[in-house]
Coordinates of C-alpha atoms in Angstrom, one line a residue:
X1 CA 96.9 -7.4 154.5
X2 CA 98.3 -4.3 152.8
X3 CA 95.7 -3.0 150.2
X4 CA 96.4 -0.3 147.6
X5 CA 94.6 2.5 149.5
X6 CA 96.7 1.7 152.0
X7 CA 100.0 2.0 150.2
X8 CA 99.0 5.2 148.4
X9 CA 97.8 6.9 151.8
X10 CA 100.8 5.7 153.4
X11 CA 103.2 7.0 150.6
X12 CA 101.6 10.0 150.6
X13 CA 102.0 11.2 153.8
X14 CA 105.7 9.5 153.8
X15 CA 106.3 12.4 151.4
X16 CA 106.9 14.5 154.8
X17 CA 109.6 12.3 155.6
X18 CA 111.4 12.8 152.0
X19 CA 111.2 16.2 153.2
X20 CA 112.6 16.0 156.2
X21 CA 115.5 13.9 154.8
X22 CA 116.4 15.9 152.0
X23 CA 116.4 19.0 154.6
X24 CA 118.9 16.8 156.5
X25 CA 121.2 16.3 153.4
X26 CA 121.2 19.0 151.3
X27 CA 123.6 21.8 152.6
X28 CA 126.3 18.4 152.6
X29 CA 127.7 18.4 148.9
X30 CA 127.6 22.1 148.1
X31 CA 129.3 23.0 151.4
X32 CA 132.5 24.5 149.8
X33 CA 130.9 26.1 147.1
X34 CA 128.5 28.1 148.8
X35 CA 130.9 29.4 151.7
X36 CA 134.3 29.9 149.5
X37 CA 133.9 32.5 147.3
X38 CA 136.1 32.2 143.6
X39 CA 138.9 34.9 142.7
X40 CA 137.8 37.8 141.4
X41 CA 137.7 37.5 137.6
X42 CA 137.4 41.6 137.4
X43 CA 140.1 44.4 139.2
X44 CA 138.7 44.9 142.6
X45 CA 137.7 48.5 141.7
X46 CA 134.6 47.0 140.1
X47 CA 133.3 45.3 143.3
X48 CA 131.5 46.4 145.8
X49 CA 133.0 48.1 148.2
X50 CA 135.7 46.2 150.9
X51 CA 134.8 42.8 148.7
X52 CA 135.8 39.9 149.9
X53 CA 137.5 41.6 152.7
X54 CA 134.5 42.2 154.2
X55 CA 133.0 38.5 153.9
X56 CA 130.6 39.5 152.1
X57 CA 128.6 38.0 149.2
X58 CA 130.1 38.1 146.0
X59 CA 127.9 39.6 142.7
X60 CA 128.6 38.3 139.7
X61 CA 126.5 41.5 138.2
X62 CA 124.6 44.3 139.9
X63 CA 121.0 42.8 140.5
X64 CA 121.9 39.4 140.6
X65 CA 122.0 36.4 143.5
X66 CA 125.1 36.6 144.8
X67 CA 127.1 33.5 143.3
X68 CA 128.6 32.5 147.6
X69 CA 127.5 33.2 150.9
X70 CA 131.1 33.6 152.7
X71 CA 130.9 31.3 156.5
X72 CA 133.6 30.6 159.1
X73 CA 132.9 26.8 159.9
X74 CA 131.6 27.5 162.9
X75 CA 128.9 29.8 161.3
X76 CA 128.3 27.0 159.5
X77 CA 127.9 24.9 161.6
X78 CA 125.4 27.0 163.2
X79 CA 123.1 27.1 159.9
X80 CA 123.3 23.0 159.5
X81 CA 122.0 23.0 163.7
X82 CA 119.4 25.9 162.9
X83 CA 117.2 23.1 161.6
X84 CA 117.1 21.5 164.5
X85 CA 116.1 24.5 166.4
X86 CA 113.2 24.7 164.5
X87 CA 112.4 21.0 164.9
X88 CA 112.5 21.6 168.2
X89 CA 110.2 24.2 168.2
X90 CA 108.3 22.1 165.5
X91 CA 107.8 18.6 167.1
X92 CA 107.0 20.5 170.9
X93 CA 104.4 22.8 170.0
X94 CA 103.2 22.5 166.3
X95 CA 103.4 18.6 165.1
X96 CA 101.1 17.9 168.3
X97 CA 98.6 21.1 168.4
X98 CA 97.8 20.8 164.8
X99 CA 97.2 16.7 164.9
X100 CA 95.1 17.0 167.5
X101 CA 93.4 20.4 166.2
X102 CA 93.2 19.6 162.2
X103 CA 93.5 15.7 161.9
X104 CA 96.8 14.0 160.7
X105 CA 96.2 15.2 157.2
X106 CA 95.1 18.8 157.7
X107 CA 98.1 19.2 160.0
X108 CA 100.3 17.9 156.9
X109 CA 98.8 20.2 154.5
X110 CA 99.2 23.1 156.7
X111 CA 102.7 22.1 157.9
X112 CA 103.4 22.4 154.3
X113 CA 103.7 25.9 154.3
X114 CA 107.0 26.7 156.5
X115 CA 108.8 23.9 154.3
X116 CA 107.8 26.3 151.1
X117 CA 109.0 29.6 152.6
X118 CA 112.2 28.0 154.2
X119 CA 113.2 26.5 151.2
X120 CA 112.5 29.7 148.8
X121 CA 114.4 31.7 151.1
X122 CA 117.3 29.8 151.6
X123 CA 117.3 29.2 148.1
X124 CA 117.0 33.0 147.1
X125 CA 119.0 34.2 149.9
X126 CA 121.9 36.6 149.6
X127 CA 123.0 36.8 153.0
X128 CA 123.6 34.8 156.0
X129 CA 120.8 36.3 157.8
X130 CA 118.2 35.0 155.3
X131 CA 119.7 31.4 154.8
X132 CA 119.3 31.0 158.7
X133 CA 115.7 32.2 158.6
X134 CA 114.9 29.5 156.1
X135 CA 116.7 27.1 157.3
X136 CA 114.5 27.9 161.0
X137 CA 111.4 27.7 159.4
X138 CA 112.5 24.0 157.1
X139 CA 113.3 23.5 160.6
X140 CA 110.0 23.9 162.2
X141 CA 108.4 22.2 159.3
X142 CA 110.3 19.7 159.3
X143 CA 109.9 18.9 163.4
X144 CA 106.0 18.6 162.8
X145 CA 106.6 16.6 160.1
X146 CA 108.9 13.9 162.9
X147 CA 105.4 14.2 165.1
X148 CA 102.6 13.7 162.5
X149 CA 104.0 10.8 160.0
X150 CA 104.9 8.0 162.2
X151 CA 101.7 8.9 164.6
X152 CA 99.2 8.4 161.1
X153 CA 101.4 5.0 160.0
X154 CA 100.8 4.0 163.2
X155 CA 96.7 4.5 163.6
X156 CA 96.1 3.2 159.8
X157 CA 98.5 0.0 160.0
X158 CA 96.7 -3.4 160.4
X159 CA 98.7 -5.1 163.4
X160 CA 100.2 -7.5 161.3
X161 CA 101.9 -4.7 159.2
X162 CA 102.7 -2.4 162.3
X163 CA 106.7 -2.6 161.8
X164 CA 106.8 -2.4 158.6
X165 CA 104.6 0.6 158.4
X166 CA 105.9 1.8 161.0
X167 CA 109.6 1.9 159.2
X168 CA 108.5 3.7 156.3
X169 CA 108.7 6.9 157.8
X170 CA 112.9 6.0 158.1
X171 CA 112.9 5.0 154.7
X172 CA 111.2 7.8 154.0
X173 CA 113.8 10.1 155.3
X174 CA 116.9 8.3 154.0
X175 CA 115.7 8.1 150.1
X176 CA 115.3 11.9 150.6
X177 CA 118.4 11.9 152.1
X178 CA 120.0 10.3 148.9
X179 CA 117.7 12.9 146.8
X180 CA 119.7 15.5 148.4
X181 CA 123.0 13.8 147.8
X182 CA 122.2 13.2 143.8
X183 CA 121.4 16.2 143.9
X184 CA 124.6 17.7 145.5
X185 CA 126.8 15.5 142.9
X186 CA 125.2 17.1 140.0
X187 CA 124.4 20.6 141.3
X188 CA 126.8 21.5 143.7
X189 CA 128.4 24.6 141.1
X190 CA 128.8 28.0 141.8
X191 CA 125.8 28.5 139.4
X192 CA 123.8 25.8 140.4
X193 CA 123.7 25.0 143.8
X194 CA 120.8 27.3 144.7
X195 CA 118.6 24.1 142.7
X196 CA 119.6 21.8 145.1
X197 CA 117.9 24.2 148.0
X198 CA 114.7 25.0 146.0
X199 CA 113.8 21.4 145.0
X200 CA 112.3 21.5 148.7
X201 CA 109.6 23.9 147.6
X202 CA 109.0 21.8 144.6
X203 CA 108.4 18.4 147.0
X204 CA 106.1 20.4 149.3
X205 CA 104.2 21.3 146.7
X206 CA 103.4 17.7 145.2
X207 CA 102.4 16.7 148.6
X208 CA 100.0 19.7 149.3
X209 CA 98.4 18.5 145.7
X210 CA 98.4 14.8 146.9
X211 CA 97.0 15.0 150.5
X212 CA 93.1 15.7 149.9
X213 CA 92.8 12.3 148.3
X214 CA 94.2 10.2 151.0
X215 CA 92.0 9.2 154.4
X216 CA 92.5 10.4 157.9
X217 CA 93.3 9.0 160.5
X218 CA 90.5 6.4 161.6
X219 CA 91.8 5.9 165.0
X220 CA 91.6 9.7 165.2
X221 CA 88.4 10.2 163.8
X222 CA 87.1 8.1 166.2
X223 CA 88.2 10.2 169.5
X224 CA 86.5 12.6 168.0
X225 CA 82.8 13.8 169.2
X226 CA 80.7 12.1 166.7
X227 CA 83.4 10.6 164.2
X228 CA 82.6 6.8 164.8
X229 CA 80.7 7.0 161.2
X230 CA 83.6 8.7 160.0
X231 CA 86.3 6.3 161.2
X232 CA 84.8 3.5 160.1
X233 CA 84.3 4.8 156.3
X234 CA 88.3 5.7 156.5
X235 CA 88.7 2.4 157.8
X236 CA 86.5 0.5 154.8
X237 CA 88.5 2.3 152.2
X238 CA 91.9 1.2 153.8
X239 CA 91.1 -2.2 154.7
X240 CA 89.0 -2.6 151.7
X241 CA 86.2 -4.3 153.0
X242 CA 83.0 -3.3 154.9
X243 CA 83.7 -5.4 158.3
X244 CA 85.7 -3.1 160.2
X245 CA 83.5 -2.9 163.3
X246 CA 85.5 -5.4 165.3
X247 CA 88.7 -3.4 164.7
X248 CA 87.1 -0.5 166.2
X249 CA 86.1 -1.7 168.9
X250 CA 89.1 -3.3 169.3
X251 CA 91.0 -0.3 169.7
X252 CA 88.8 1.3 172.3
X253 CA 89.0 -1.7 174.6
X254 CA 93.1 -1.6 174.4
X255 CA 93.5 2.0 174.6
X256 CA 91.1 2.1 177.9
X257 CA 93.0 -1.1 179.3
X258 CA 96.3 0.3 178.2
X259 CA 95.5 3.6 180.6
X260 CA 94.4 1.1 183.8
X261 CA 97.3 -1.1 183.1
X262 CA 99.8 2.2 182.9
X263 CA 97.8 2.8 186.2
X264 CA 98.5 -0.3 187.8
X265 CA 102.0 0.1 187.0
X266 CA 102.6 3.3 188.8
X267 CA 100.8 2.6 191.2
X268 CA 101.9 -1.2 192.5
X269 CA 98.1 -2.3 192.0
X270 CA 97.7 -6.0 192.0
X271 CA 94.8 -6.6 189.6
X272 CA 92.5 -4.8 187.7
X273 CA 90.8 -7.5 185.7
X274 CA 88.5 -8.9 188.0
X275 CA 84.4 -9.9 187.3
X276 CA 83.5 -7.1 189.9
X277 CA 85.3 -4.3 188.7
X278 CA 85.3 -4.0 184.8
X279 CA 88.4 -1.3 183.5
X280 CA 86.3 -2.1 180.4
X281 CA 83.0 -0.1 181.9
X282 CA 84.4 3.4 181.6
X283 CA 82.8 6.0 183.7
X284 CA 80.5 3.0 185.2
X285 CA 80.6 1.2 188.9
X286 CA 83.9 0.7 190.2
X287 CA 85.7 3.8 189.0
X288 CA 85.9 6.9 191.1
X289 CA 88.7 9.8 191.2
X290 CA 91.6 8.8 189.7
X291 CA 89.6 6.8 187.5
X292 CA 87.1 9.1 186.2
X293 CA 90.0 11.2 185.4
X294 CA 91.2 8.6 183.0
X295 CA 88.0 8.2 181.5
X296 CA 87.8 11.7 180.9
X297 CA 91.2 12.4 179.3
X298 CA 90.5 9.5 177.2
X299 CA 87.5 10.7 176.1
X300 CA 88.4 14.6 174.7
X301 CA 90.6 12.7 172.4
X302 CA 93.9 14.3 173.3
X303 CA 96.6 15.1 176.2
X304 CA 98.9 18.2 176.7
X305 CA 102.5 17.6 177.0
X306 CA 102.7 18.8 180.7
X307 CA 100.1 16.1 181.6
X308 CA 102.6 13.3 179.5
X309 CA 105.3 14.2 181.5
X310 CA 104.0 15.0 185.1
X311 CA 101.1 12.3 185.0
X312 CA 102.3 9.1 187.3
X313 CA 101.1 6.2 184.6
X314 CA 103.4 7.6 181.9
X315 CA 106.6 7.7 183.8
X316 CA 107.8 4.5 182.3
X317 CA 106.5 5.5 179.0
X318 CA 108.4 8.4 179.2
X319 CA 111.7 6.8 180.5
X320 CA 111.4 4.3 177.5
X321 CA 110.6 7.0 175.1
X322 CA 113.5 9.6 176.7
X323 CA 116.3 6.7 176.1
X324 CA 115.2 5.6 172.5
X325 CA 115.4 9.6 171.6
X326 CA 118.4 9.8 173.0
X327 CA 120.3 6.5 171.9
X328 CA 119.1 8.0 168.3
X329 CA 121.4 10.9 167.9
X330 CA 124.3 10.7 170.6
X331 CA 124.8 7.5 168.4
X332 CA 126.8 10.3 166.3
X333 CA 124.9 9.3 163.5
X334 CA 124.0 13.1 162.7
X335 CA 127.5 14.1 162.6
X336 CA 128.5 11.4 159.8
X337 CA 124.8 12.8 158.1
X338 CA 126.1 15.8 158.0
X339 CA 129.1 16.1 157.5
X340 CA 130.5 12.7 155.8
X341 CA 131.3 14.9 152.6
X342 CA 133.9 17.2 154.8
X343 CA 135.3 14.1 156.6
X344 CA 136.1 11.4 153.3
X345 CA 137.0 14.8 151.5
X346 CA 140.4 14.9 153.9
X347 CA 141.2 11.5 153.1
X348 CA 139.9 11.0 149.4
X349 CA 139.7 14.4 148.4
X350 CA 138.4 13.0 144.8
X351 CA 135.9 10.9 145.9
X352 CA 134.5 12.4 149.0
X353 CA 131.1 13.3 147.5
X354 CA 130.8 10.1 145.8
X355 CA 131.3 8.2 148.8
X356 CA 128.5 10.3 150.4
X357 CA 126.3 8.9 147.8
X358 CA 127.3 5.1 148.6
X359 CA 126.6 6.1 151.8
X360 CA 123.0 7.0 151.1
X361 CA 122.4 4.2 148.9
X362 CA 123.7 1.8 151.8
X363 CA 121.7 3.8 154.0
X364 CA 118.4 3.1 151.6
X365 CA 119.3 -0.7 151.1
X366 CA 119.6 -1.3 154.6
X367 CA 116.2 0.3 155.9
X368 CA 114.5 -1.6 153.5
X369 CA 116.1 -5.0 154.8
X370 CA 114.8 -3.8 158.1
X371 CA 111.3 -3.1 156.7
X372 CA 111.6 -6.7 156.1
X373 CA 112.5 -8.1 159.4
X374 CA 111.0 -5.5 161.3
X375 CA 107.6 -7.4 162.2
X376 CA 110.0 -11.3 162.4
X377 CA 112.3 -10.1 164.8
X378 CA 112.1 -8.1 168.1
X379 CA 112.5 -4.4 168.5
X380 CA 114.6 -4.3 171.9
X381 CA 117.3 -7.2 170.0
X382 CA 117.6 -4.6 166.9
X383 CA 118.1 -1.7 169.1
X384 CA 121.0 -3.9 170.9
X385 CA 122.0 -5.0 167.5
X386 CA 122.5 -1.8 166.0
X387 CA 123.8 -0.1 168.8
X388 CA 126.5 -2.5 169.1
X389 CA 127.7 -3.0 165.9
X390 CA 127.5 0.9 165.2
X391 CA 130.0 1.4 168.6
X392 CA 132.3 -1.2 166.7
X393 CA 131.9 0.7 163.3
X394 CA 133.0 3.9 165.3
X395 CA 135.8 2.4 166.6
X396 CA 137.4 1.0 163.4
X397 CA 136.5 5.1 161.6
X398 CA 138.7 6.3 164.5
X399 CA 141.3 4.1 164.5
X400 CA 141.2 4.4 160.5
X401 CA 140.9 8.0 160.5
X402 CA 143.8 8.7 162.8
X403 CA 146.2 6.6 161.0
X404 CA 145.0 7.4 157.3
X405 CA 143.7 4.5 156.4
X406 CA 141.5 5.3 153.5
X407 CA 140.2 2.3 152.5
X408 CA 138.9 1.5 156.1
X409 CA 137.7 4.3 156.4
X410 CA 135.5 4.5 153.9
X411 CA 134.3 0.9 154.8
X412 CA 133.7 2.0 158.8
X413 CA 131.0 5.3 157.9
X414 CA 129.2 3.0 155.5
X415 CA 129.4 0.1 157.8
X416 CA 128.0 3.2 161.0
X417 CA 124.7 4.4 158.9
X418 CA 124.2 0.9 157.8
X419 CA 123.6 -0.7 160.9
X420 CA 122.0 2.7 162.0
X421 CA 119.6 1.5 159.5
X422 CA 118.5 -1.7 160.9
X423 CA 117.7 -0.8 164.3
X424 CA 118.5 2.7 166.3
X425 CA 116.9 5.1 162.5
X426 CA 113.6 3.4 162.2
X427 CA 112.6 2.0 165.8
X428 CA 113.0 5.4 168.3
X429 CA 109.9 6.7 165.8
X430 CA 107.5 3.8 165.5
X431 CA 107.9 2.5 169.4
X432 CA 106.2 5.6 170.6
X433 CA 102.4 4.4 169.7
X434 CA 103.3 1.2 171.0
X435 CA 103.7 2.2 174.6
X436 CA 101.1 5.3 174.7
X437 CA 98.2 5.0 174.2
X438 CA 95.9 6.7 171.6
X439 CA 94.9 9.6 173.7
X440 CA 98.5 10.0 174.4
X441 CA 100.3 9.3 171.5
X442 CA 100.6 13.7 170.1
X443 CA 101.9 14.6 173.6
X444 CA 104.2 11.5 173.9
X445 CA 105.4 11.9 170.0
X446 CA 105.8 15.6 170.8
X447 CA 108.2 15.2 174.0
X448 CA 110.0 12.2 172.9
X449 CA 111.1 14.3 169.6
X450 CA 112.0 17.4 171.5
X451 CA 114.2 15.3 173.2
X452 CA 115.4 14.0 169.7
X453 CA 115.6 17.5 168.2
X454 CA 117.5 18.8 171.6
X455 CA 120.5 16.4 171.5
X456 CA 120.4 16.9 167.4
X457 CA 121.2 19.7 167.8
X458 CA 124.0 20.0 170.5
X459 CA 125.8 17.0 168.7
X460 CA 125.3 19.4 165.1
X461 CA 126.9 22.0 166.8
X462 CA 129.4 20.3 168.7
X463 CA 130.6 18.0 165.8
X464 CA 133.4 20.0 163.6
X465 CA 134.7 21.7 166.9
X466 CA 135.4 18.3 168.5
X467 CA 136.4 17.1 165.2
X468 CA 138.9 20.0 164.9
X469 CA 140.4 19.5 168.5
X470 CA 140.0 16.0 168.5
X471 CA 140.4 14.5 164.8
X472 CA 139.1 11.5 164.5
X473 CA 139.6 10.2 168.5
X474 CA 136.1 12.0 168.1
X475 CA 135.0 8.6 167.3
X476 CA 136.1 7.1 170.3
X477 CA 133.9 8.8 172.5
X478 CA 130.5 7.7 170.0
X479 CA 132.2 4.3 170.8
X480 CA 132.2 5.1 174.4
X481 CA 128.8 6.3 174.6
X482 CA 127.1 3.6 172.6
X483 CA 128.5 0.7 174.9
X484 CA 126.7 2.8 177.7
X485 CA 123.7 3.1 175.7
X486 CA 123.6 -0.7 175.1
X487 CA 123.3 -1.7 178.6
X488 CA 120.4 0.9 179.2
X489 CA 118.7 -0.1 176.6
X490 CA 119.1 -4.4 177.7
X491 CA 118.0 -3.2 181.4
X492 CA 115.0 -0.8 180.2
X493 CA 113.3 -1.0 176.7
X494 CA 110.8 -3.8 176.6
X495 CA 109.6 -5.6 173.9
X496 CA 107.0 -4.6 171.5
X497 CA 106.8 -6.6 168.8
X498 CA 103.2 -7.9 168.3
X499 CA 101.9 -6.6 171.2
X500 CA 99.0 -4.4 172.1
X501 CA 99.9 -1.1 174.4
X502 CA 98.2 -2.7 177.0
X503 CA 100.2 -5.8 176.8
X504 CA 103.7 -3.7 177.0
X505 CA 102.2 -1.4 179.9
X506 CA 102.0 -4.9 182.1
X507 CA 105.2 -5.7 181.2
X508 CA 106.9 -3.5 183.0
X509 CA 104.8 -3.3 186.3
X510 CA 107.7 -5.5 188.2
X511 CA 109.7 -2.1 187.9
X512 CA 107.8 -0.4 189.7
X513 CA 107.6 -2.9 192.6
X514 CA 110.6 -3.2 193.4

């Protein structure tokens, strides 16, 4: 049952996500402003020297923000993938250290401060240097934020409410998203558009004054040396009620059978739940070597990424978690993100931005519907879902796009992030603590979004130069890709859905039989 403390903790730390999502939209709309400078209004003797001809910034007075930063597309291009640069850098070697050094909150409240200075230099930059700083740092910010907030909606959702949780980081991210894009309708003026940058400072801020009153973590309080009083307090206030205990214990048992049955799986073991050896009875008879090394990385309440990736009873975990990353963003679904503004703008040159805003709203609509079925219907059958009625989407934008079909057009990009939406946004992010388990869950969240923030960042970059040699056959190849990405996903990702880690873990010990 969802309880108030709940909701407000939950929406609270979902704040990171807003972040993250406005990050994602908000050099969209004001693209052409900030990067094509206006006519002179004054005789070019009155400029700085070289002017325009230089490329560089224009002054409306001496002192003053310049009024455009002048970019060749491919420089910006680079800017827009600086981000996810930084969330690389973010998700593999901040998000992690700092949950598992500070707590989920602390890490929040800390991470907080890279989103301030990012966005007050980006939005107070007068050069191109200085816009890609802040964008690197929003960038890093924003990677940890990818790490931290699905990890805590995760460890404080009741079972039941696991999915639904689970999807509010996605919803999270697209209603900032649509900030970004209201935003960019209203402010995206020579004059103005440096609002539309700094409003990130302003959203970091309300979350750093919001954070002390939520709980952390239970789950992580309880790894913790000592924090079983601790973890069940948090727990009390988020349940609201004083019978917690059970849950607690609850979650020890399946994280230490979750790490035997992850054993058993990569290892071709053909029972571990017998009455003479216990997986129950950590560090007691019956476990030895291997074992004992389980127990002990259990028990210091954290794992490094090297041991995630090189440690034989993640393999699968890793597989699973390596596809869902990558069926996330070689989807496309970054390059309509983006750059939908630039792409509708060529065929409905007066409406382009609007259309970016249906887009969002779509975008909003549909993660909520998926909030909804999230915890009815199956996480492998959404991922299939999505993926294949995204590659169908794709194909009807090409086709549209090369023979200037407006209309269809428009229809086909806000048909792609809608079925996005339902299965291939939310799912890669909440899957991840239900095939780790808790000891795991940092290292596995930071890998599996490096991965993310890797392929971001080559299909960012990529994206207008294929698009320029290409047009919209670009399309095509998403198309191509997806259908590939929809038989690994049917052959590989299990279900999930109401099931414990440990649960998933024997689910997929035939695999490793064969």
């Amino acid at each position: 049952m969802a309880t108030v403390a709940l909701i407000l903790n939950a929406l609270t730390v979902v704040l990171g996500s807003f972040q993250y999502g406005h990050h994602i939209g908000e050099l969209n709309s004001p693209q052409k402003v900030i990067t094509t400078c206006p006519e002179p209004s004054e005789p070019p003797s009155a400029l700085s020297p070289t002017g325009l001809e230089a490329g560089l910034p224009v002054l409306e007075k001496e002192g003053s923000l310049p009024t455009c930063i002048p970019m060749t597309n491919i420089e910006w291009s680079v800017l827009v993938a600086t981000l996810t640069v930084g969330g690389l850098i973010g998700s593999l070697f901040v998000g992690s250290r700092l949950a598992n050094r500070l707590g989920r909150r602390g890490a929040l409240m800390v991470n907080n401060a890279p989103l301030v200075l990012g966005s007050l230099a980006m939005g107070m930059a007068s050069s191109y240097g200085t816009m890609i700083l802040g964008r690197f740092l929003i960038g890093i910010g924003c990677g940890a934020v990818t790490v931290i907030v699905p990890m805590y909606l995760a460890e404080i959702s009741p079972a039941e409410l696991r999915g639904t949780l689970g999807v509010m980081n996605q919803l999270g991210i697209v209603v900032g998203i649509l900030f970004s894009q209201v935003l960019g309708l209203y402010y995206s003026t020579e004059t103005q558009w440096r609002t539309i940058l700094l409003a990130g400072a302003g959203l970091a801020v309300v979350q750093v004054f919001a954070l002390p009153f939520c709980q952390e973590s239970p789950r992580y309080l309880a790894l913790q040396s000592g924090g079983a009083a601790k973890a069940k307090r948090s727990l009390q206030i988020l349940r609201g009620r004083q019978d917690v205990a059970k849950e607690i214990r609850d979650w020890t048992r399946q994280d230490e059978r979750a790490i035997v049955a992850e054993e058993e799986g990569s290892q071709g073991a053909s029972s571990l739940l017998n009455d003479d050896s216990d997986p129950l009875l950590v560090g007691g008879a019956g476990h030895s070597g291997e074992d004992s090394n389980v127990s002990a990385t259990h028990g210091s309440g954290s794992l490094s990424v090297v041991e995630f990736v090189t440690m034989p009873r993640y393999r699968r975990p890793l597989i699973i978690l390596t596809l869902v990353q990558l069926s996330q963003q070689l989807s496309g679904i970054n390059g309509v993100i983006f750059y939908s503004t630039a792409i509708m703008s060529q065929i409905l040159p007066s409406s382009g931005a609007m259309i970016t805003v249906y887009i969002s709203i779509v975008n909003v609509l549909m993660t909520l519907i998926a909030a909804y079925v999230m915890d009815k219907a199956g996480r492998r059958t959404l991922l299939m879902v999505s993926a294949v009625a995204m590659g169908c989407s794709s194909f009807l934008l090409a086709w549209s796009l090369n023979y200037e079909i407006p209309k269809l057009s428009a229809f086909s990009i806000i048909a792609f992030v809608a079925t996005f939406a339902i299965g291939l946004g939310p799912i890669p992010f909440l899957i991840i603590p239900e095939v780790v388990d808790t000891a795991a869950v940092a290292s596995a969240s930071a890998y599996a979004l490096s991965v993310n923030w890797t392929t971001n960042f080559i299909v960012s970059v990529m994206f207008l130069k294929l698009q320029e040699w290409w047009g919209g056959n670009v399309f095509y190849l998403f198309t191509v890709i997806l259908g590939l990405l929809t038989v690994a996903i049917n052959r590989i990702i299990p279900e999930t859905r109401g099931k414990t880690v440990e649960e998933v873990a024997r689910s997929w010990q035939p695999y490793h039989r064969h």
